[in-house]
Short mmCIF file of C-alpha atoms in Angstrom, two decimals:
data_model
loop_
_atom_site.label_atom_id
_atom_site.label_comp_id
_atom_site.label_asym_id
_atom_site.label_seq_id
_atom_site.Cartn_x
_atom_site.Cartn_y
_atom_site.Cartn_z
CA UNK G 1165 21.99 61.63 -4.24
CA UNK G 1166 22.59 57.87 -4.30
CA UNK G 1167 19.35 55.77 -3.93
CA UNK G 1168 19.93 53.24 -1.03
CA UNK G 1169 19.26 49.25 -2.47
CA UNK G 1170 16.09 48.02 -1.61
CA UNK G 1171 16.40 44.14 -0.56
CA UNK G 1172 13.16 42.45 -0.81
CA UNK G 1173 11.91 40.45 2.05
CA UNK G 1174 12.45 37.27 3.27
CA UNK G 1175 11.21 34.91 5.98
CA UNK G 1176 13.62 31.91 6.39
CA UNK G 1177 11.41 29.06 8.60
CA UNK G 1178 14.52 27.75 10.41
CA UNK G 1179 13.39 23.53 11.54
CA UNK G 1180 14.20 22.72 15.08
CA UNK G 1181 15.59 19.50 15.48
CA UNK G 1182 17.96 19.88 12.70
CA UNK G 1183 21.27 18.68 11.90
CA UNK G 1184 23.62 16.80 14.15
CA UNK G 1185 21.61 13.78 16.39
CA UNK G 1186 23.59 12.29 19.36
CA UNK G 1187 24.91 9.63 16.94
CA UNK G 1188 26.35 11.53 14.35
CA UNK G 1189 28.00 14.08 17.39
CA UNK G 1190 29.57 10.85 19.35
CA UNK G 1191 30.95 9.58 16.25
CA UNK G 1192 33.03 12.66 15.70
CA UNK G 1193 34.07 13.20 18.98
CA UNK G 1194 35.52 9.68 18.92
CA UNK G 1195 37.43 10.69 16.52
CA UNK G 1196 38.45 14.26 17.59
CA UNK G 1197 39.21 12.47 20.86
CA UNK G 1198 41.25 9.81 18.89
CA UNK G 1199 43.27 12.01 17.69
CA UNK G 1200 43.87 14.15 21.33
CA UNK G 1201 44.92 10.96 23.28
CA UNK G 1202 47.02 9.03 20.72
CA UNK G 1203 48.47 11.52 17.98
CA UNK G 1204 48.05 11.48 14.53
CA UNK G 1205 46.85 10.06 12.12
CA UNK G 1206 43.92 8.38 13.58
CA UNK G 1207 42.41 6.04 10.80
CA UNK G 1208 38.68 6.12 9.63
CA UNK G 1209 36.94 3.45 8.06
CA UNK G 1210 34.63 4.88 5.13
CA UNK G 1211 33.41 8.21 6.16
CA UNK G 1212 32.54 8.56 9.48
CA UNK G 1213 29.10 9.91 8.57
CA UNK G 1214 28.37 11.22 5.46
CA UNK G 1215 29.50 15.09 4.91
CA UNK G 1216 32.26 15.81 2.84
CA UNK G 1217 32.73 19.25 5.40
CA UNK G 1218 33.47 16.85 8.24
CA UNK G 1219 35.11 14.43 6.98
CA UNK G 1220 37.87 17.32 5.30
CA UNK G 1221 37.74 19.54 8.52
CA UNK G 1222 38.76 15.82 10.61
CA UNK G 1223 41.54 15.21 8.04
CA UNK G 1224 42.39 19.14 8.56
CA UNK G 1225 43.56 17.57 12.10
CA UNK G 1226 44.89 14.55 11.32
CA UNK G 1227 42.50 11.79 10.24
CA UNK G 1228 43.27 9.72 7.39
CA UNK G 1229 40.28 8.01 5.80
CA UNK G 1230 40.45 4.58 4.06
CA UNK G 1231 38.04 2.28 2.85
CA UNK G 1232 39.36 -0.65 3.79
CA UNK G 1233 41.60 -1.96 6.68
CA UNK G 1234 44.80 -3.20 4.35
CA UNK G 1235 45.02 0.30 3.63
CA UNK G 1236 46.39 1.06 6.34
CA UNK G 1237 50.17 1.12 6.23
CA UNK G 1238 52.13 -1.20 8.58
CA UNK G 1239 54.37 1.71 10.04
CA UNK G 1240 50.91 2.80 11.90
CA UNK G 1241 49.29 -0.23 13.04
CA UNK G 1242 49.89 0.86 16.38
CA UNK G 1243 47.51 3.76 15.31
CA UNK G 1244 44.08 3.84 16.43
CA UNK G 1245 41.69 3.18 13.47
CA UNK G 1246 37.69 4.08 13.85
CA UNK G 1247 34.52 2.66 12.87
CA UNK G 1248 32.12 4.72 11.12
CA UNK G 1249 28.24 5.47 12.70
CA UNK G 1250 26.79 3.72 10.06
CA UNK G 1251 28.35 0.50 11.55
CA UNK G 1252 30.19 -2.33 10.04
CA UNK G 1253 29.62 -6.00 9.29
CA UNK G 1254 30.86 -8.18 11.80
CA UNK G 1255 33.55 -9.44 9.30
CA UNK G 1256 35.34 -5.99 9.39
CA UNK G 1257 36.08 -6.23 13.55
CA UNK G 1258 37.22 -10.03 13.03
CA UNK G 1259 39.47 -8.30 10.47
CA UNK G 1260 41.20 -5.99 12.39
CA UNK G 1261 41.55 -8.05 15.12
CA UNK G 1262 43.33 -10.76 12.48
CA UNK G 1263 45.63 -7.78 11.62
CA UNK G 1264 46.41 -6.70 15.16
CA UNK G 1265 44.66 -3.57 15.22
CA UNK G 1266 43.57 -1.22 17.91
CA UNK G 1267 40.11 -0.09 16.56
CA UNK G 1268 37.31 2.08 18.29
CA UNK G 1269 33.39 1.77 17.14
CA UNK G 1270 31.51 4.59 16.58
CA UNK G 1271 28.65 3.13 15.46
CA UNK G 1272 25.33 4.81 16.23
CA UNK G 1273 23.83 3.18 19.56
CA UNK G 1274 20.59 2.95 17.57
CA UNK G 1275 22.19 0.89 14.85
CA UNK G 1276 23.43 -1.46 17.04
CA UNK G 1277 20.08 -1.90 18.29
CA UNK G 1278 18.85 -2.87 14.96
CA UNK G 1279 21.74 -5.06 14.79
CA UNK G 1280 20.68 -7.04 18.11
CA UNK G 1281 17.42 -6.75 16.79
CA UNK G 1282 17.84 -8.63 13.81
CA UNK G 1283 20.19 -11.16 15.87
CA UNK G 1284 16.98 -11.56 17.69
CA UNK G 1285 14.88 -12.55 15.04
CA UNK G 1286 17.12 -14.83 13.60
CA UNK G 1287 17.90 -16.56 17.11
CA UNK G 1288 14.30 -17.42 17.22
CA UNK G 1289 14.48 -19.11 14.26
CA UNK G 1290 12.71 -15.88 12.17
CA UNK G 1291 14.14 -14.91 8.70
CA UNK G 1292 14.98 -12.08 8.27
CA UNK G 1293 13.40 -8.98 6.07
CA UNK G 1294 15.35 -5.66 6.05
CA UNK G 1295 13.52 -2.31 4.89
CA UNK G 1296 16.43 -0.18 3.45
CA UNK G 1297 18.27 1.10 0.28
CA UNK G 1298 20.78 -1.23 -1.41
CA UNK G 1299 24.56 -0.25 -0.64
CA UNK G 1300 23.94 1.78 1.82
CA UNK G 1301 27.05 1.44 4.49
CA UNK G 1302 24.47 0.93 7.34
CA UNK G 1303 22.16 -1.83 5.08
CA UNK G 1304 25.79 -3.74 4.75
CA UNK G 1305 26.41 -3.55 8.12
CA UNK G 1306 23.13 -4.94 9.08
CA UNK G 1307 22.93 -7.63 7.04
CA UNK G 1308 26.89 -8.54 7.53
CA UNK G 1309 25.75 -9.59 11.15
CA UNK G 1310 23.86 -12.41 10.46
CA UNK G 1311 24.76 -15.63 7.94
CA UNK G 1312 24.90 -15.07 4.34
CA UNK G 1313 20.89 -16.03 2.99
CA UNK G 1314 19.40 -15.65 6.38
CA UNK G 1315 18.15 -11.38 5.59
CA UNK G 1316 16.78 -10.25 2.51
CA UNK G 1317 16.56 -6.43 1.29
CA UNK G 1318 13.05 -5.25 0.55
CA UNK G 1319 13.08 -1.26 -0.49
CA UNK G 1320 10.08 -0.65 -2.15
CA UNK G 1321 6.38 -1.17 -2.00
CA UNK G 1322 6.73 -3.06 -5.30
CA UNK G 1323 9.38 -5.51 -4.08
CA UNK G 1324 7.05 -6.40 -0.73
CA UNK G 1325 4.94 -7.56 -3.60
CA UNK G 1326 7.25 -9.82 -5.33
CA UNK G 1327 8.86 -11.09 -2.28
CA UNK G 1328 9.16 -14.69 -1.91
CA UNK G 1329 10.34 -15.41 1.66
CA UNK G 1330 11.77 -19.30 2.45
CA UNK G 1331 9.45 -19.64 5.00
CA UNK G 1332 6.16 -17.54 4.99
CA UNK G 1333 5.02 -17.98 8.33
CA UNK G 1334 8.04 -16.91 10.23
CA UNK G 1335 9.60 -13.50 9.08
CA UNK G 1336 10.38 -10.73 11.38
CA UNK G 1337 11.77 -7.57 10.00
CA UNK G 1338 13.76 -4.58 10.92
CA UNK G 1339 14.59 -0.73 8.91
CA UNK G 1340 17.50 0.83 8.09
CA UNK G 1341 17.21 4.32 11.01
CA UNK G 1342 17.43 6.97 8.13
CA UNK G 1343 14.43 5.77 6.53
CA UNK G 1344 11.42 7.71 5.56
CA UNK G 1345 8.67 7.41 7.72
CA UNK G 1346 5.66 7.31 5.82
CA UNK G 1347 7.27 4.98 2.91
CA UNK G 1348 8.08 2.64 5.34
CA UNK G 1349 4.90 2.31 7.12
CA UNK G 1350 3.52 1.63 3.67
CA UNK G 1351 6.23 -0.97 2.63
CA UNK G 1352 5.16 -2.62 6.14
CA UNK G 1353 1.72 -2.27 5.51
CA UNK G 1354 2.03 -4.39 2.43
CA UNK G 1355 4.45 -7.17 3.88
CA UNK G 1356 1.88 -7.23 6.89
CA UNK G 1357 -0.93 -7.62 3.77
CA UNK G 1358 0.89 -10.61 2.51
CA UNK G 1359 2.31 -12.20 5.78
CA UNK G 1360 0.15 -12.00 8.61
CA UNK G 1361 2.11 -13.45 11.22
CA UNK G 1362 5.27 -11.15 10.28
CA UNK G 1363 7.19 -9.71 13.72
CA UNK G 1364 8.08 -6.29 14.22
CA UNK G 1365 11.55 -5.61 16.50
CA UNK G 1366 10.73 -5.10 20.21
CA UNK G 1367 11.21 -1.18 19.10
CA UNK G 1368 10.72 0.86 16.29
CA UNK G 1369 13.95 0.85 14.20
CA UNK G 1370 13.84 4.15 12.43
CA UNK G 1371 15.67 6.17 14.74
CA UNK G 1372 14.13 9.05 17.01
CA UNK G 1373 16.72 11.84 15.02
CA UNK G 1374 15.12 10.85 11.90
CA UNK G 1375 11.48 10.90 12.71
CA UNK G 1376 11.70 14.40 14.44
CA UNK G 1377 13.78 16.09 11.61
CA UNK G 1378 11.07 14.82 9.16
CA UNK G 1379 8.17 16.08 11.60
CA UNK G 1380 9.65 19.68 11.83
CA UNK G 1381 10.44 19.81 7.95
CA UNK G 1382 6.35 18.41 7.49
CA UNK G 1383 4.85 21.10 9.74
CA UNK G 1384 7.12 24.22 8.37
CA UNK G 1385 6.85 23.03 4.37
CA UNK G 1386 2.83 24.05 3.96
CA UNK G 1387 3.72 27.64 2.22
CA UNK G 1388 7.60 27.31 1.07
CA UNK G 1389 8.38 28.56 -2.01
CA UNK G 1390 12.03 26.70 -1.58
CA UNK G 1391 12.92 24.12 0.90
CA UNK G 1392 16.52 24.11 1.72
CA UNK G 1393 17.63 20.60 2.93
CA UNK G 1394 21.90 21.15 4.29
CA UNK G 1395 23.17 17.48 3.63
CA UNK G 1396 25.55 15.45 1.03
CA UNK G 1397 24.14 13.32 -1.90
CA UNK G 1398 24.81 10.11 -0.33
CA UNK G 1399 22.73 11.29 3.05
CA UNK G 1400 20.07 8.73 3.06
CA UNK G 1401 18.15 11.04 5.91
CA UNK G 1402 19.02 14.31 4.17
CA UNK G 1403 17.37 12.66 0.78
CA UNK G 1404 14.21 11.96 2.84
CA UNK G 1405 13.82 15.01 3.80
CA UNK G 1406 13.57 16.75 0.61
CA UNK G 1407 11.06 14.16 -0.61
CA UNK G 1408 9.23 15.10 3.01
CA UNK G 1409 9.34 18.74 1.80
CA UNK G 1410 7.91 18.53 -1.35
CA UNK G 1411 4.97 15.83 -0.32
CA UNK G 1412 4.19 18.28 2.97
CA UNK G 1413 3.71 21.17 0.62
CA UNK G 1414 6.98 23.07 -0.30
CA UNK G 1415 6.85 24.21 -4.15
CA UNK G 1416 10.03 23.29 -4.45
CA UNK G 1417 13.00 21.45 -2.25
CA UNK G 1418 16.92 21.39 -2.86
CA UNK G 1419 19.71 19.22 -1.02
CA UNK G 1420 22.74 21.25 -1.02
CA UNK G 1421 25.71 20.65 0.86
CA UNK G 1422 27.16 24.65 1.40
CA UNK G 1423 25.61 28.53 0.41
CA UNK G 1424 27.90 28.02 -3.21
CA UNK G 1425 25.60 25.60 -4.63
CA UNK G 1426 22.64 28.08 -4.15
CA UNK G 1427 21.50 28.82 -7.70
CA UNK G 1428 21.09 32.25 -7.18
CA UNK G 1429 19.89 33.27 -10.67
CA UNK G 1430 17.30 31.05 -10.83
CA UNK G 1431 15.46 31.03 -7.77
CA UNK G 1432 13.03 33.74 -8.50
CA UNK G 1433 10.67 35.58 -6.52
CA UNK G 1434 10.30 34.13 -2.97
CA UNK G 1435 8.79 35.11 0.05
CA UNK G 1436 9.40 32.56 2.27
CA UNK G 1437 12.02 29.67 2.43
CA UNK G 1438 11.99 26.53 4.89
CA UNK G 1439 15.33 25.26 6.16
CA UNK G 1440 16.82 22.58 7.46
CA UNK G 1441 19.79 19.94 7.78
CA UNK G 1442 20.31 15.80 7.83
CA UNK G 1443 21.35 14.49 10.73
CA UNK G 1444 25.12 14.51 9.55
CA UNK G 1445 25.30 18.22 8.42
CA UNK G 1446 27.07 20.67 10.60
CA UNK G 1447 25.48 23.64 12.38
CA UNK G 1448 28.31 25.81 10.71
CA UNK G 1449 27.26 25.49 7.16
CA UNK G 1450 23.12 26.29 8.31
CA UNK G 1451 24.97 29.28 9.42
CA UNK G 1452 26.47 29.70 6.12
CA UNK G 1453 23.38 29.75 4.39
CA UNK G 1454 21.16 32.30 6.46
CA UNK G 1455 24.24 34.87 6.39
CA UNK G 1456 24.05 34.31 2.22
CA UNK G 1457 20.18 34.94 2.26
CA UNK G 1458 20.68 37.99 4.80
CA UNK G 1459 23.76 39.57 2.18
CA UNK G 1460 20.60 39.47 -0.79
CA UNK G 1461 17.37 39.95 1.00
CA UNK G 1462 16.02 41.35 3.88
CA UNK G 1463 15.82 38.08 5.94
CA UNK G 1464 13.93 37.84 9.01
CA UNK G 1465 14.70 34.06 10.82
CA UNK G 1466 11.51 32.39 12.16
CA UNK G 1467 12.06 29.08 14.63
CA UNK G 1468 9.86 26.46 13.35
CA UNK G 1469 11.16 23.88 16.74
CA UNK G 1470 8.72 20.77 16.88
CA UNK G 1471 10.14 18.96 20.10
CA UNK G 1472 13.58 19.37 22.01
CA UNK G 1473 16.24 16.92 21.61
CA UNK G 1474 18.41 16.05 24.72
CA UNK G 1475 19.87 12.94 24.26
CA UNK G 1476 23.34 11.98 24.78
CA UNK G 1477 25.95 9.07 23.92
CA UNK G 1478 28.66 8.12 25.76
CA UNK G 1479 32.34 7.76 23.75
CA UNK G 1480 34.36 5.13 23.97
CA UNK G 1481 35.25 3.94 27.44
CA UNK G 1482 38.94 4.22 26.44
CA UNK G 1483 38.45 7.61 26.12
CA UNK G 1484 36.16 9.29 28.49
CA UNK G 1485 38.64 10.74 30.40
CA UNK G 1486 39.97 13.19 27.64
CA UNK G 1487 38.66 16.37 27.56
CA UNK G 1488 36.59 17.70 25.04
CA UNK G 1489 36.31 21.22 24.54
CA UNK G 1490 34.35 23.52 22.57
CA UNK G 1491 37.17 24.64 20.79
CA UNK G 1492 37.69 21.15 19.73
CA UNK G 1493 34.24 20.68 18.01
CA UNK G 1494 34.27 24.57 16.89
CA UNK G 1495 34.83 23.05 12.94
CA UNK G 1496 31.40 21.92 12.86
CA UNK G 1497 29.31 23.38 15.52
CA UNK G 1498 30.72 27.18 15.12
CA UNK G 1499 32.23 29.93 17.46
#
């Protein structure tokens, strides 16, 4: 008689918020909306957030991405071309305006606030300091909407130490939103140290997505023996969270962007394994990876929900009067 397999056991703690925030979700329904009310191809400047899934399963219906706007090939400059959420410098809209283009913005709501935030500053005559990672498509944006000289990049604790502003006395700063909370704070801390009479933005910058996803992954870590962060390499908030992982407790924490990078052979003998996802990796692929753990152990899914997300952007006024249906979206969010 044939012994039956015994799987061992397996508690996955499943973070609630995870994954898609109202930015990232509006950005690609522009864009599946795009491509409803005017036909392919729709054009996408840089990645429209950053998930290699997406942005494949949007060119699966007819988006072509490009980097830059001469890309685009006269025969479809009648063709709608979209904005990424990570924003733009103010040079790129000037551009495609210069080029007679019909473009749509899908930059996040809350970058744009740290846009008019900065603007802010520097209208008051404040220079500007910018808490964020060099080269990062939402840092360029940022600092693209003010003068060349007038916003300087400060990333570490280290350079708030070494910073030499023009003017001491009147710097106000703002963060990139995908930011790690606690480094932050202590990178403000320091500039605060140095420059009393530094101004914060009217709001917080770091955006509400990004501070909840790193609270749910802090409370479940305490106990992990593996931390499963779904998100692409270039994901500054899906980076952040595995740091968040590891600091909260997790004995170990891996960014992976689908179940076939799992390193099955090597991730010995676990009990229990926290999950979650950046704020640009679709529900599908979390999907992905509890139906791999439940084909190899004997999983048993445990909610670890912090607070309840319910906020909602608004597309495009050009095209709220397309339908959206679930069908439409069922590439990312699932069946």
């Amino acid at each position: 008689m044939r012994m039956t397999e015994t799987r061992p056991d397996l508690t996955i703690r499943l973070c609630g918020p995870r994954g898609f925030c109202a930015g990232v979700d509006r950005a690609i329904q522009i864009v599946v909306l795009a491509l409803k009310a005017y036909g392919a191809p729709v054009y996408v400047r840089h990645e429209i957030v950053h998930n290699r899934y997406v942005v494949e399963g949007l060119e699966a219906k007819g988006a072509i991405f490009v980097e830059e706007l001469h890309e685009i090939p006269e025969a479809h400059r009648q063709q709608p071309v979209v904005f990424s959420a990570h924003g733009v410098p103010k040079s790129v809209p000037e551009d495609a305006e210069a080029r007679n283009l019909f473009y749509l913005d899908a930059t996040c709501p809350l970058v744009s606030k740290v846009h008019k935030q900065a603007m802010r500053h520097q209208r008051l005559g404040r220079h500007v300091v910018l808490i964020g990672h060099a080269g990062h498509p939402e840092v360029i944006g940022t600092m693209g909407q003010l003068p060349e000289g007038s916003v300087d990049l400060i990333e570490t604790v280290e350079d708030a130490d070494r910073y030499t502003p023009p003017d001491p006395d009147n710097l106000g700063f703002v963060t990139q939103t995908t930011l790690s909370v606690d480094d932050t704070a202590g990178v403000i801390k320091r500039l605060h140290e140095r420059f009393p009479n530094l101004t914060a933005p009217a709001a917080d910058s770091i955006c509400y997505a990004t501070t909840n996803r790193q609270e749910a992954v802090k409370q479940a870590a305490p106990g992990c023996d593996l931390f499963l962060i779904v998100g692409a390499p270039n994901s500054s908030n899906s980076k952040r969270l595995v740091e968040v992982a590891l600091r909260a407790g997790a004995a170990k924490s891996v960014l992976v962007q689908r179940a076939s990078e799992i390193d099955w052979e090597t991730i010995g003998d676990i009990r229990t394994v926290g999950l979650s996802a950046g704020a640009s990796a679709p529900e599908v692929i979390v999907n992905e990876i509890i139906e791999a753990f439940r084909a190899r152990y004997n999983a048993v899914v445990e909610l670890a929900d912090t607070v309840e997300e319910n906020e909602h952007f608004l597309v495009n006024r050009e095209l709220r009067n397309i339908e959206l249906t679930s069908a439409d979206m069922a590439f990312v969010n699932g069946e």
